[in-house]
Amino acid sequence: MKKLVVANFKMNLTSSEIKKYVMALAPKFKSDKVDLSLALPFVSLESGKFLLSGSDISLTAQNISEEECGSLTGEVSGAMLKDIGVQRVIVGHSERRTRFKETGKSINKKIKIALKNRLQVVLCVGESLIDKNSMKSQAAITAQVDEALKGLYENELENIIIAYEPVWAIGTGKTASVKEIEEGIKVVRKAIETAFSKKAATEVRVLYGGSITAKNISQVVGVAGLDGVLVGGSCLDVATLIYIISVCEAGAKK
Ligand code: 13P
């Protein structure tokens, strides 16, 4: 299976800057080993779609409303995202859990609305530093997976990708070690097995995210059972993202 690389721009780069970025990246990307998706800010998704037409690069949104439509100033619906050609959406990112107080219940609603609108989901889960230091990582990850996927049918998991993103590794320069990533993936798969089945646990795609750089990508991509990466800060430089993709391609050959 191809490795998935999702580049999460977060709230960085204006539409003009993204235009330049995409024009530099798109002609250089063609791969039968890696799927690439750009998680652009909302305001750049539609122009991004236009600029990416004819390329193999897909688009991911960084958020979705938990409601279908209506008087919800500032929100963006699943139907709106689907309509402009977005393929998937990130849900449950730790920045949204902590800064915007998103709860497990809201994340669950967002996932259901995304699936209803035929959008794939990149569900982010991961322990905080406090969880880690108090040996509660496993409980924290398991609870996040359980809450997020409550009420879903097993066949819907084919449209769910889980990103293991330890909160202490996001934007800190502290990448998790190979052992820690392996352990995190194992906990995610165990939670899926308990909630669904062994088959679902084996088949669900799991990514890692947290301070991935050109320096550490070769170590990360070698982690057993890893289906791809979610890259934050390092994706903002086109050359770095291209390098990260090339290492993932080499890793996918194994
Ligand atoms: P950084 O790569 O900047 O640590 O961000 C990771 C992340 O949050 C991706 O969603």
Coordinates of N, CA and C in Angstrom, one line a residue, residues 78-215:
G78 N -19.6 20.2 5.9 CA -19.0 19.1 5.0 C -19.5 19.2 3.6
A79 N -20.7 19.6 3.4 CA -21.2 19.8 2.0 C -20.4 20.8 1.2
M80 N -20.0 21.9 1.9 CA -19.2 23.0 1.3 C -17.8 22.4 0.9
L81 N -17.3 21.6 1.8 CA -15.9 21.1 1.5 C -16.0 20.1 0.3
K82 N -17.0 19.2 0.4 CA -17.1 18.2 -0.7 C -17.3 18.9 -2.0
D83 N -18.2 20.0 -2.0 CA -18.5 20.7 -3.3 C -17.3 21.3 -4.0
I84 N -16.3 21.7 -3.2 CA -15.1 22.3 -3.9 C -14.0 21.2 -4.2
G85 N -14.3 20.0 -3.9 CA -13.3 18.9 -4.3 C -12.4 18.5 -3.2
V86 N -12.7 18.8 -1.9 CA -11.9 18.4 -0.8 C -12.1 16.9 -0.6
Q87 N -11.0 16.1 -0.4 CA -11.1 14.7 -0.2 C -11.3 14.2 1.2
R88 N -10.6 14.9 2.1 CA -10.6 14.5 3.5 C -10.5 15.6 4.4
V89 N -10.7 15.4 5.7 CA -10.7 16.4 6.7 C -10.0 15.9 8.0
I90 N -9.2 16.8 8.6 CA -8.5 16.5 9.9 C -9.5 16.8 11.0
V91 N -9.7 15.8 11.9 CA -10.6 16.0 13.0 C -9.8 15.6 14.3
G92 N -10.1 16.3 15.4 CA -9.5 15.9 16.7 C -8.0 16.4 16.9
H93 N -7.6 17.3 16.0 CA -6.2 17.7 16.2 C -6.0 18.3 17.6
S94 N -4.9 18.1 18.3 CA -4.7 18.5 19.7 C -4.8 20.0 19.8
E95 N -4.5 20.7 18.7 CA -4.6 22.2 18.8 C -6.1 22.6 19.0
R96 N -6.9 21.8 18.3 CA -8.4 22.1 18.4 C -8.9 21.6 19.8
R97 N -8.4 20.5 20.2 CA -8.8 19.9 21.5 C -8.5 20.9 22.6
T98 N -7.2 21.4 22.6 CA -6.8 22.3 23.7 C -7.2 23.7 23.5
R99 N -6.9 24.3 22.4 CA -7.1 25.8 22.2 C -8.6 26.1 22.0
F100 N -9.3 25.2 21.3 CA -10.7 25.4 21.0 C -11.7 24.5 21.8
K101 N -11.1 23.9 22.8 CA -11.9 23.1 23.7 C -12.8 22.1 23.0
E102 N -12.4 21.5 22.0 CA -13.2 20.4 21.3 C -13.3 19.2 22.2
T103 N -14.4 18.6 22.3 CA -14.6 17.5 23.2 C -14.7 16.2 22.4
G104 N -14.6 15.1 23.0 CA -14.8 13.8 22.3 C -16.1 13.7 21.6
K105 N -17.1 14.3 22.3 CA -18.5 14.3 21.7 C -18.6 15.1 20.4
S106 N -18.0 16.2 20.4 CA -18.0 17.1 19.2 C -17.1 16.4 18.1
I107 N -16.0 15.8 18.5 CA -15.2 15.1 17.5 C -16.0 14.0 16.8
N108 N -16.7 13.3 17.6 CA -17.5 12.2 17.2 C -18.6 12.7 16.2
K109 N -19.2 13.8 16.5 CA -20.2 14.4 15.6 C -19.5 14.9 14.3
K110 N -18.4 15.5 14.4 CA -17.6 15.9 13.2 C -17.3 14.7 12.3
I111 N -16.9 13.6 12.9 CA -16.5 12.5 12.1 C -17.8 11.9 11.3
K112 N -18.9 11.9 12.0 CA -20.1 11.4 11.4 C -20.6 12.3 10.3
I113 N -20.5 13.6 10.5 CA -20.9 14.5 9.4 C -19.9 14.4 8.2
A114 N -18.7 14.2 8.5 CA -17.7 14.1 7.4 C -18.0 12.9 6.6
L115 N -18.2 11.8 7.2 CA -18.5 10.5 6.5 C -19.8 10.6 5.7
K116 N -20.8 11.3 6.3 CA -22.1 11.5 5.6 C -21.9 12.3 4.3
N117 N -20.9 13.1 4.4 CA -20.6 14.0 3.2 C -19.6 13.3 2.3
R118 N -19.3 12.1 2.5 CA -18.3 11.3 1.7 C -16.9 11.9 1.8
L119 N -16.5 12.4 2.9 CA -15.2 12.9 3.1 C -14.5 11.9 4.0
Q120 N -13.2 11.6 3.7 CA -12.4 10.8 4.6 C -12.0 11.6 5.8
V121 N -11.6 10.9 6.8 CA -11.2 11.6 8.1 C -9.8 11.2 8.5
V122 N -9.0 12.2 8.9 CA -7.8 12.0 9.5 C -8.0 12.3 11.0
L123 N -8.2 11.3 11.8 CA -8.5 11.5 13.2 C -7.2 11.5 14.0
C124 N -6.9 12.7 14.7 CA -5.7 12.8 15.4 C -5.9 12.4 16.9
V125 N -5.1 11.6 17.4 CA -5.1 11.2 18.8 C -3.7 11.2 19.4
G126 N -3.5 11.4 20.7 CA -2.2 11.4 21.3 C -2.2 11.9 22.7
E127 N -1.3 11.4 23.4 CA -1.2 11.7 24.9 C -0.5 13.1 25.1
S128 N -0.9 13.7 26.2 CA -0.2 15.0 26.6 C 1.1 14.6 27.4
L129 N 1.8 15.6 27.7 CA 3.0 15.4 28.5 C 2.7 14.9 29.9
I130 N 1.6 15.4 30.4 CA 1.1 15.0 31.7 C 0.7 13.5 31.7
D131 N 0.0 13.1 30.6 CA -0.4 11.7 30.5 C 0.9 10.9 30.5
K132 N 1.8 11.3 29.7 CA 3.1 10.5 29.4 C 3.8 10.4 30.8
N133 N 4.0 11.5 31.5 CA 4.7 11.5 32.7 C 4.0 10.7 33.8
S134 N 2.7 10.6 33.7 CA 2.0 9.8 34.8 C 1.6 8.4 34.3
M135 N 2.3 8.0 33.2 CA 2.1 6.6 32.7 C 0.6 6.4 32.2
K136 N 0.0 7.5 31.7 CA -1.4 7.3 31.4 C -1.6 7.4 29.8
S137 N -0.5 7.3 29.1 CA -0.6 7.4 27.6 C -1.6 6.5 27.0
Q138 N -1.5 5.2 27.4 CA -2.4 4.2 26.8 C -3.9 4.5 27.1
A139 N -4.2 4.9 28.3 CA -5.6 5.2 28.7 C -6.1 6.4 27.9
A140 N -5.2 7.4 27.7 CA -5.6 8.7 27.0 C -5.9 8.4 25.6
I141 N -5.0 7.6 24.9 CA -5.2 7.3 23.5 C -6.4 6.5 23.3
T142 N -6.6 5.5 24.1 CA -7.7 4.6 24.0 C -9.0 5.3 24.2
A143 N -9.1 6.2 25.1 CA -10.3 7.0 25.4 C -10.6 7.9 24.2
Q144 N -9.6 8.5 23.6 CA -9.8 9.4 22.4 C -10.3 8.6 21.2
V145 N -9.7 7.4 21.0 CA -10.2 6.6 19.9 C -11.7 6.2 20.1
D146 N -11.9 5.7 21.3 CA -13.3 5.2 21.7 C -14.3 6.3 21.5
E147 N -14.1 7.5 22.1 CA -15.0 8.6 22.0 C -15.3 9.0 20.6
A148 N -14.2 9.1 19.8 CA -14.3 9.6 18.4 C -15.1 8.7 17.5
L149 N -14.9 7.4 17.7 CA -15.5 6.4 16.8 C -16.8 5.7 17.3
K150 N -17.3 6.3 18.4 CA -18.5 5.7 19.0 C -19.7 5.7 18.0
G151 N -20.3 4.6 17.9 CA -21.5 4.5 17.0 C -21.2 4.3 15.5
L152 N -19.9 4.2 15.2 CA -19.6 3.9 13.8 C -19.7 2.5 13.4
Y153 N -20.0 2.2 12.2 CA -20.0 0.8 11.7 C -18.6 0.4 11.3
E154 N -18.3 -0.8 11.4 CA -16.9 -1.3 11.1 C -16.5 -0.9 9.6
N155 N -17.5 -1.1 8.7 CA -17.1 -0.8 7.3 C -16.8 0.7 7.1
E156 N -17.2 1.6 8.0 CA -16.9 3.0 7.8 C -15.4 3.3 8.1
L157 N -14.8 2.4 8.8 CA -13.3 2.6 9.1 C -12.4 2.7 7.9
E158 N -12.9 2.2 6.8 CA -12.1 2.3 5.5 C -11.9 3.8 5.2
N159 N -12.8 4.6 5.7 CA -12.6 6.1 5.4 C -12.1 6.9 6.6
I160 N -11.5 6.1 7.6 CA -10.9 6.8 8.7 C -9.4 6.4 8.7
I161 N -8.6 7.5 8.8 CA -7.2 7.3 9.0 C -6.8 7.8 10.4
I162 N -6.1 7.1 11.1 CA -5.8 7.7 12.5 C -4.3 8.2 12.5
A163 N -4.2 9.4 13.0 CA -2.8 10.0 13.1 C -2.5 10.0 14.6
Y164 N -1.4 9.2 14.9 CA -0.9 9.2 16.3 C 0.0 10.5 16.4
E165 N -0.4 11.4 17.1 CA 0.3 12.7 17.3 C 0.5 13.0 18.8
P166 N 1.6 12.5 19.4 CA 1.8 12.8 20.9 C 1.8 14.3 21.0
V167 N 1.0 14.9 21.9 CA 0.9 16.3 22.0 C 2.3 17.0 22.4
W168 N 3.1 16.3 23.2 CA 4.4 16.8 23.6 C 5.4 16.9 22.4
A169 N 5.0 16.2 21.3 CA 5.9 16.2 20.1 C 5.5 17.2 19.1
I170 N 4.4 17.9 19.3 CA 3.9 18.8 18.2 C 4.4 20.2 18.4
G171 N 5.2 20.6 17.3 CA 5.8 21.9 17.3 C 6.8 22.1 18.4
T172 N 7.3 21.1 19.0 CA 8.3 21.2 20.1 C 9.7 20.9 19.6
G173 N 9.9 20.2 18.5 CA 11.2 19.8 18.1 C 11.5 18.4 18.7
K174 N 10.6 17.9 19.5 CA 10.9 16.6 20.2 C 10.1 15.5 19.5
T175 N 10.8 14.9 18.6 CA 10.1 13.8 17.9 C 10.0 12.6 18.8
A176 N 9.0 11.8 18.7 CA 8.9 10.6 19.5 C 10.0 9.6 18.9
S177 N 10.5 8.7 19.7 CA 11.5 7.7 19.3 C 10.7 6.6 18.5
V178 N 11.5 5.8 17.8 CA 10.9 4.7 17.1 C 10.1 3.9 18.0
K179 N 10.6 3.6 19.2 CA 9.9 2.7 20.2 C 8.6 3.4 20.6
E180 N 8.7 4.7 20.9 CA 7.5 5.4 21.3 C 6.4 5.4 20.2
I181 N 6.8 5.6 19.0 CA 5.8 5.6 17.8 C 5.2 4.2 17.7
E182 N 6.1 3.2 17.8 CA 5.6 1.8 17.7 C 4.6 1.5 18.7
E183 N 4.9 2.0 19.9 CA 4.0 1.7 21.1 C 2.7 2.5 20.9
G184 N 2.8 3.7 20.4 CA 1.5 4.5 20.1 C 0.7 3.8 19.1
I185 N 1.3 3.3 18.0 CA 0.5 2.7 17.0 C -0.1 1.4 17.5
K186 N 0.6 0.7 18.3 CA 0.1 -0.5 18.9 C -1.2 -0.2 19.8
V187 N -1.1 0.8 20.6 CA -2.2 1.2 21.4 C -3.4 1.6 20.5
V188 N -3.2 2.3 19.5 CA -4.3 2.7 18.6 C -4.9 1.5 18.0
R189 N -4.1 0.5 17.5 CA -4.7 -0.7 16.9 C -5.4 -1.6 17.9
K190 N -4.9 -1.6 19.1 CA -5.5 -2.4 20.2 C -6.9 -1.8 20.5
A191 N -7.0 -0.4 20.5 CA -8.3 0.2 20.8 C -9.3 -0.1 19.7
I192 N -8.8 -0.2 18.4 CA -9.7 -0.5 17.3 C -10.1 -1.9 17.4
E193 N -9.2 -2.8 17.8 CA -9.5 -4.2 17.9 C -10.6 -4.4 19.0
T194 N -10.4 -3.7 20.1 CA -11.4 -3.9 21.2 C -12.8 -3.3 20.8
A195 N -12.8 -2.2 20.1 CA -14.1 -1.6 19.7 C -14.7 -2.2 18.5
F196 N -13.9 -2.8 17.6 CA -14.4 -3.3 16.4 C -13.9 -4.8 16.2
S197 N -12.8 -5.0 15.6 CA -12.3 -6.4 15.4 C -10.8 -6.4 15.1
K198 N -10.3 -7.6 15.1 CA -8.9 -7.8 14.8 C -8.6 -7.3 13.4
K199 N -9.5 -7.7 12.5 CA -9.4 -7.4 11.1 C -9.3 -5.8 10.9
A200 N -10.3 -5.1 11.6 CA -10.3 -3.7 11.5 C -9.0 -3.1 12.0
A201 N -8.5 -3.7 13.1 CA -7.3 -3.1 13.7 C -6.1 -3.3 12.8
T202 N -6.0 -4.4 12.0 CA -4.9 -4.6 11.1 C -5.1 -3.7 9.9
E203 N -6.3 -3.5 9.5 CA -6.5 -2.7 8.2 C -6.5 -1.2 8.3
V204 N -6.8 -0.7 9.5 CA -6.9 0.7 9.7 C -5.5 1.4 9.4
R205 N -5.6 2.5 8.7 CA -4.3 3.2 8.4 C -3.9 4.1 9.5
V206 N -2.6 4.0 9.9 CA -2.1 4.8 11.0 C -0.9 5.6 10.6
L207 N -1.0 6.9 10.9 CA 0.1 7.9 10.5 C 0.8 8.3 11.8
Y208 N 1.9 8.9 11.7 CA 2.6 9.6 12.8 C 2.8 11.0 12.5
G209 N 2.6 11.9 13.5 CA 2.9 13.3 13.3 C 3.5 13.9 14.6
G210 N 4.4 14.8 14.5 CA 5.0 15.5 15.6 C 6.4 15.8 15.4
S211 N 6.8 17.0 15.0 CA 8.1 17.5 14.8 C 8.9 16.6 13.8
I212 N 8.2 16.2 12.7 CA 8.9 15.5 11.6 C 9.8 16.5 10.8
T213 N 11.0 16.2 10.6 CA 11.9 17.1 9.8 C 12.7 16.2 8.8
A214 N 13.4 17.0 7.9 CA 14.2 16.3 6.9 C 15.3 15.4 7.6
K215 N 15.6 15.8 8.8 CA 16.7 15.0 9.6 C 16.1 13.7 10.1

